[in-house]
Amino acid sequence: EAGVAQSPRYKIIEKRQSVAFWCNPISGHATLYWYQQILGQGPKLLIQFQNNGVVDDSQLPKDRFSAERLKGVDSTLKIQPAKLEDSAVYLCASSLTGTWEQYFGPGTRLTVT
Amino acid sequence: QKEVEQNSGPLSVPEGAIASLNCTYSDRGSQSFFWYRQYSGKSPELIMFIYSNGDKEDGRFTAQLNKASQYVSLLIRDSQPSDSATYLCAVNSGGSARQLTFGSGTQLTVLP
């Protein structure tokens, strides 16, 4: 079974530029999560999808971050414009509906200079 | 704001010893507790979960839960250098949405 796929693995941008991350969850996993993990901290939930609907985006900085999962499968997370404090690893995770176990992708390491 | 607290470490133990990792949480309504292992530069992977007070054993790992004290721990017996990683405690949040709130993790080093 293929795991959660994410791309790119690394991205370096200058502040005020935009960036997009892509995630393809495990086949059949209807629930998809985007997390931000700053160095030395635990993952922080940004947004949760159930199929193509948003369950919770209360911790997503909506003035600069946006996410979509239009067809209920893969998802994109965008930052526009980026700030220095957005430097982090962006993790995507997926799970089967009604289960607790979340499977994480390899993450995208973003550096904003 | 629901909080999950862990000692950041680093925690060093000799090979073969028992490593004890601790976690406290603020929300008395929390019902589900998870331990994730994260190797440097890698993504978190689930190693244990516990829902009921008491102990749960899985191989060399034992999770312990005390809801009255709002405390959950992970014991690793016969620690191996390959256990060297950051261990993240996570607690359910978000009601039926099945969300997790993570602690900041404890970095464990097992010395050969």
mmCIF file of C-alpha atoms in Angstrom:
data_model
loop_
_atom_site.group_PDB
_atom_site.id
_atom_site.type_symbol
_atom_site.label_atom_id
_atom_site.label_comp_id
_atom_site.label_asym_id
_atom_site.label_seq_id
_atom_site.Cartn_x
_atom_site.Cartn_y
_atom_site.Cartn_z
ATOM 1 C CA GLU A 1 0.000 0.000 0.000
ATOM 2 C CA ALA A 2 1.402 3.349 -1.020
ATOM 3 C CA GLY A 3 1.817 5.889 1.762
ATOM 4 C CA VAL A 4 0.951 9.554 1.867
ATOM 5 C CA ALA A 5 2.788 11.398 -0.884
ATOM 6 C CA GLN A 6 3.913 15.005 -0.604
ATOM 7 C CA SER A 7 5.800 17.337 -2.895
ATOM 8 C CA PRO A 8 8.053 19.137 -3.056
ATOM 9 C CA ARG A 9 10.244 17.772 -0.270
ATOM 10 C CA TYR A 10 12.162 21.014 0.123
ATOM 11 C CA LYS A 11 11.437 24.597 -0.847
ATOM 12 C CA ILE A 12 13.382 27.803 -0.296
ATOM 13 C CA ILE A 13 11.667 31.097 -1.034
ATOM 14 C CA GLU A 14 12.084 34.731 -0.148
ATOM 15 C CA LYS A 15 9.637 36.488 2.126
ATOM 16 C CA ARG A 16 6.571 37.874 0.379
ATOM 17 C CA GLN A 17 6.759 35.160 -2.296
ATOM 18 C CA SER A 18 4.099 32.505 -2.668
ATOM 19 C CA VAL A 19 4.436 28.738 -2.386
ATOM 20 C CA ALA A 20 2.207 25.703 -2.788
ATOM 21 C CA PHE A 21 2.447 22.226 -1.349
ATOM 22 C CA TRP A 22 0.744 19.113 -2.658
ATOM 23 C CA CYS A 23 -0.480 16.032 -0.823
ATOM 24 C CA ASN A 24 -1.945 12.756 -2.042
ATOM 25 C CA PRO A 25 -3.365 10.673 0.805
ATOM 26 C CA ILE A 26 -3.512 6.920 1.112
ATOM 27 C CA SER A 27 -6.140 5.512 -1.208
ATOM 28 C CA GLY A 28 -9.517 5.350 0.502
ATOM 29 C CA HIS A 29 -8.628 7.737 3.310
ATOM 30 C CA ALA A 30 -11.379 10.321 3.384
ATOM 31 C CA THR A 31 -9.894 12.414 6.186
ATOM 32 C CA LEU A 32 -6.902 14.612 5.407
ATOM 33 C CA TYR A 33 -4.955 16.876 7.737
ATOM 34 C CA TRP A 34 -2.361 19.583 7.163
ATOM 35 C CA TYR A 35 0.038 20.283 10.022
ATOM 36 C CA GLN A 36 2.787 22.839 10.555
ATOM 37 C CA GLN A 37 5.796 21.661 12.563
ATOM 38 C CA ILE A 38 8.230 24.337 13.616
ATOM 39 C CA LEU A 39 11.675 23.103 14.657
ATOM 40 C CA GLY A 40 11.627 21.835 18.231
ATOM 41 C CA GLN A 41 7.823 21.772 18.439
ATOM 42 C CA GLY A 42 5.118 19.212 17.875
ATOM 43 C CA PRO A 43 2.886 19.274 14.804
ATOM 44 C CA LYS A 44 0.170 21.917 14.913
ATOM 45 C CA LEU A 45 -3.053 21.265 13.027
ATOM 46 C CA LEU A 46 -3.797 23.847 10.350
ATOM 47 C CA ILE A 47 -6.812 22.347 8.586
ATOM 48 C CA GLN A 48 -8.799 19.120 8.463
ATOM 49 C CA PHE A 49 -10.805 17.878 5.486
ATOM 50 C CA GLN A 50 -13.429 15.169 5.307
ATOM 51 C CA ASN A 51 -13.721 14.263 1.627
ATOM 52 C CA ASN A 52 -13.847 17.664 -0.101
ATOM 53 C CA GLY A 53 -15.316 19.538 2.855
ATOM 54 C CA VAL A 54 -13.513 21.490 5.570
ATOM 55 C CA VAL A 55 -14.065 20.095 9.062
ATOM 56 C CA ASP A 56 -11.917 22.611 10.922
ATOM 57 C CA ASP A 57 -9.707 25.452 9.757
ATOM 58 C CA SER A 58 -9.748 27.454 12.987
ATOM 59 C CA GLN A 59 -5.946 27.477 13.266
ATOM 60 C CA LEU A 60 -5.271 28.335 9.628
ATOM 61 C CA PRO A 61 -3.981 31.924 9.212
ATOM 62 C CA LYS A 62 -6.501 32.722 6.550
ATOM 63 C CA ASP A 63 -4.996 36.069 5.630
ATOM 64 C CA ARG A 64 -2.103 34.225 3.995
ATOM 65 C CA PHE A 65 -2.820 30.499 4.001
ATOM 66 C CA SER A 66 -5.365 28.673 1.893
ATOM 67 C CA ALA A 67 -6.069 24.996 1.259
ATOM 68 C CA GLU A 68 -8.325 23.025 -0.981
ATOM 69 C CA ARG A 69 -9.308 19.438 -1.700
ATOM 70 C CA LEU A 70 -11.601 19.933 -4.636
ATOM 71 C CA LYS A 71 -12.201 16.315 -5.660
ATOM 72 C CA GLY A 72 -11.872 14.827 -2.202
ATOM 73 C CA VAL A 73 -8.580 13.129 -2.943
ATOM 74 C CA ASP A 74 -5.390 15.164 -3.237
ATOM 75 C CA SER A 75 -4.985 18.539 -1.590
ATOM 76 C CA THR A 76 -2.927 21.689 -1.930
ATOM 77 C CA LEU A 77 -1.851 24.129 0.748
ATOM 78 C CA LYS A 78 -0.782 27.605 -0.347
ATOM 79 C CA ILE A 79 0.975 30.432 1.430
ATOM 80 C CA GLN A 80 0.777 33.905 -0.074
ATOM 81 C CA PRO A 81 2.694 35.995 0.884
ATOM 82 C CA ALA A 82 5.176 34.041 2.965
ATOM 83 C CA LYS A 83 6.741 35.407 6.142
ATOM 84 C CA LEU A 84 9.947 34.410 7.871
ATOM 85 C CA GLU A 85 7.971 32.728 10.655
ATOM 86 C CA ASP A 86 6.400 30.349 8.130
ATOM 87 C CA SER A 87 9.686 28.436 7.967
ATOM 88 C CA ALA A 88 8.690 24.955 9.099
ATOM 89 C CA VAL A 89 7.941 21.442 7.931
ATOM 90 C CA TYR A 90 4.457 21.090 6.503
ATOM 91 C CA LEU A 91 3.087 17.638 7.136
ATOM 92 C CA CYS A 92 0.112 16.038 5.493
ATOM 93 C CA ALA A 93 -1.639 13.131 7.189
ATOM 94 C CA SER A 94 -4.611 10.989 6.300
ATOM 95 C CA SER A 95 -6.865 8.538 8.069
ATOM 96 C CA LEU A 96 -9.834 6.303 7.446
ATOM 97 C CA THR A 97 -13.131 7.848 8.466
ATOM 98 C CA GLY A 98 -13.924 7.091 12.102
ATOM 99 C CA THR A 99 -10.435 5.947 13.043
ATOM 100 C CA TRP A 100 -7.769 7.619 15.125
ATOM 101 C CA GLU A 101 -4.631 6.417 13.403
ATOM 102 C CA GLN A 102 -3.163 9.141 11.238
ATOM 103 C CA TYR A 103 -0.549 8.274 8.635
ATOM 104 C CA PHE A 104 1.907 11.039 7.915
ATOM 105 C CA GLY A 105 3.620 11.903 4.673
ATOM 106 C CA PRO A 106 7.329 12.751 4.511
ATOM 107 C CA GLY A 107 6.643 16.478 4.795
ATOM 108 C CA THR A 108 7.792 19.569 2.929
ATOM 109 C CA ARG A 109 10.550 21.568 4.556
ATOM 110 C CA LEU A 110 9.977 25.268 3.816
ATOM 111 C CA THR A 111 12.676 27.858 4.381
ATOM 112 C CA VAL A 112 11.695 31.506 4.028
ATOM 113 C CA THR A 113 14.644 33.881 3.708
ATOM 114 C CA GLN B 1 -6.547 26.266 24.825
ATOM 115 C CA LYS B 2 -5.929 22.567 25.342
ATOM 116 C CA GLU B 3 -2.337 21.883 26.256
ATOM 117 C CA VAL B 4 -0.080 18.873 26.206
ATOM 118 C CA GLU B 5 3.174 19.197 28.122
ATOM 119 C CA GLN B 6 6.283 17.072 27.798
ATOM 120 C CA ASN B 7 9.786 17.365 29.152
ATOM 121 C CA SER B 8 11.815 18.432 26.148
ATOM 122 C CA GLY B 9 14.872 16.542 27.301
ATOM 123 C CA PRO B 10 17.198 15.518 25.955
ATOM 124 C CA LEU B 11 16.909 12.270 27.847
ATOM 125 C CA SER B 12 19.864 9.918 27.652
ATOM 126 C CA VAL B 13 19.800 6.305 28.793
ATOM 127 C CA PRO B 14 22.323 3.509 28.355
ATOM 128 C CA GLU B 15 21.545 0.621 26.045
ATOM 129 C CA GLY B 16 19.435 -1.992 27.799
ATOM 130 C CA ALA B 17 17.981 0.424 30.347
ATOM 131 C CA ILE B 18 14.351 1.499 30.734
ATOM 132 C CA ALA B 19 13.496 4.877 29.225
ATOM 133 C CA SER B 20 10.583 6.709 30.831
ATOM 134 C CA LEU B 21 8.817 9.465 28.924
ATOM 135 C CA ASN B 22 6.135 11.591 30.553
ATOM 136 C CA CYS B 23 3.255 13.733 29.372
ATOM 137 C CA THR B 24 0.568 15.790 31.109
ATOM 138 C CA TYR B 25 -2.553 17.236 29.531
ATOM 139 C CA SER B 26 -4.927 19.999 30.527
ATOM 140 C CA ASP B 27 -8.303 18.833 29.208
ATOM 141 C CA ARG B 28 -10.015 16.531 31.693
ATOM 142 C CA GLY B 29 -12.411 15.452 28.949
ATOM 143 C CA SER B 30 -9.674 13.863 26.859
ATOM 144 C CA GLN B 31 -10.312 10.195 26.187
ATOM 145 C CA SER B 32 -7.654 9.009 23.773
ATOM 146 C CA PHE B 33 -3.887 9.221 24.080
ATOM 147 C CA PHE B 34 -1.197 8.488 21.544
ATOM 148 C CA TRP B 35 2.552 8.157 21.395
ATOM 149 C CA TYR B 36 4.333 8.934 18.129
ATOM 150 C CA ARG B 37 7.991 8.404 17.357
ATOM 151 C CA GLN B 38 9.783 10.846 15.068
ATOM 152 C CA TYR B 39 13.277 10.150 13.823
ATOM 153 C CA SER B 40 15.350 13.193 12.904
ATOM 154 C CA GLY B 41 14.243 14.538 9.550
ATOM 155 C CA LYS B 42 11.384 12.055 9.276
ATOM 156 C CA SER B 43 7.641 12.199 9.838
ATOM 157 C CA PRO B 44 5.861 10.984 12.985
ATOM 158 C CA GLU B 45 4.766 7.358 13.202
ATOM 159 C CA LEU B 46 2.261 5.963 15.679
ATOM 160 C CA ILE B 47 3.710 3.446 18.137
ATOM 161 C CA MET B 48 1.089 3.202 20.901
ATOM 162 C CA PHE B 49 -2.359 4.391 21.861
ATOM 163 C CA ILE B 50 -4.262 4.005 25.122
ATOM 164 C CA TYR B 51 -7.835 4.787 26.087
ATOM 165 C CA SER B 52 -8.300 3.249 29.543
ATOM 166 C CA ASN B 53 -6.661 3.878 32.886
ATOM 167 C CA GLY B 54 -3.809 1.523 33.635
ATOM 168 C CA ASP B 55 -1.112 -0.035 31.516
ATOM 169 C CA LYS B 56 -1.015 -1.220 27.932
ATOM 170 C CA GLU B 57 1.904 -3.279 26.725
ATOM 171 C CA ASP B 58 3.143 -3.837 23.177
ATOM 172 C CA GLY B 59 6.474 -5.577 22.936
ATOM 173 C CA ARG B 60 9.112 -3.435 24.610
ATOM 174 C CA PHE B 61 6.714 -0.504 24.926
ATOM 175 C CA THR B 62 4.285 0.135 27.788
ATOM 176 C CA ALA B 63 1.884 3.055 27.869
ATOM 177 C CA GLN B 64 0.504 4.098 31.249
ATOM 178 C CA LEU B 65 -2.536 6.320 31.758
ATOM 179 C CA ASN B 66 -3.795 8.014 34.920
ATOM 180 C CA LYS B 67 -6.802 10.160 34.051
ATOM 181 C CA ALA B 68 -7.241 11.421 37.618
ATOM 182 C CA SER B 69 -3.757 12.916 37.492
ATOM 183 C CA GLN B 70 -4.056 13.799 33.785
ATOM 184 C CA TYR B 71 -0.847 11.966 33.140
ATOM 185 C CA VAL B 72 0.293 9.541 30.475
ATOM 186 C CA SER B 73 3.687 7.926 30.150
ATOM 187 C CA LEU B 74 5.624 5.663 27.822
ATOM 188 C CA LEU B 75 8.152 3.140 29.066
ATOM 189 C CA ILE B 76 10.649 1.597 26.688
ATOM 190 C CA ARG B 77 12.276 -1.522 28.100
ATOM 191 C CA ASP B 78 15.642 -2.837 26.943
ATOM 192 C CA SER B 79 16.300 0.432 25.116
ATOM 193 C CA GLN B 80 18.255 0.156 21.885
ATOM 194 C CA PRO B 81 20.242 2.787 19.991
ATOM 195 C CA SER B 82 17.588 2.485 17.262
ATOM 196 C CA ASP B 83 15.069 3.887 19.771
ATOM 197 C CA SER B 84 16.901 7.220 19.663
ATOM 198 C CA ALA B 85 14.287 9.656 18.402
ATOM 199 C CA THR B 86 11.853 12.324 19.523
ATOM 200 C CA TYR B 87 8.730 10.932 21.157
ATOM 201 C CA LEU B 88 5.569 12.965 20.738
ATOM 202 C CA CYS B 89 2.593 12.667 23.050
ATOM 203 C CA ALA B 90 -0.775 13.438 21.430
ATOM 204 C CA VAL B 91 -4.207 13.808 22.997
ATOM 205 C CA ASN B 92 -7.580 13.782 21.313
ATOM 206 C CA SER B 93 -9.233 17.133 20.743
ATOM 207 C CA GLY B 94 -11.881 18.520 18.452
ATOM 208 C CA GLY B 95 -14.672 16.322 19.759
ATOM 209 C CA SER B 96 -15.982 13.937 17.123
ATOM 210 C CA ALA B 97 -13.654 15.398 14.489
ATOM 211 C CA ARG B 98 -10.867 13.070 15.652
ATOM 212 C CA GLN B 99 -8.180 15.703 15.941
ATOM 213 C CA LEU B 100 -4.953 15.468 17.895
ATOM 214 C CA THR B 101 -3.103 18.036 19.980
ATOM 215 C CA PHE B 102 0.593 17.239 20.141
ATOM 216 C CA GLY B 103 3.149 17.999 22.803
ATOM 217 C CA SER B 104 6.512 19.404 21.828
ATOM 218 C CA GLY B 105 8.195 16.028 22.176
ATOM 219 C CA THR B 106 10.977 14.508 24.262
ATOM 220 C CA GLN B 107 14.267 13.773 22.549
ATOM 221 C CA LEU B 108 15.614 10.378 23.613
ATOM 222 C CA THR B 109 19.165 9.214 23.049
ATOM 223 C CA VAL B 110 20.117 5.617 23.811
ATOM 224 C CA LEU B 111 23.854 5.345 24.342
ATOM 225 C CA PRO B 112 25.593 2.155 23.113
#
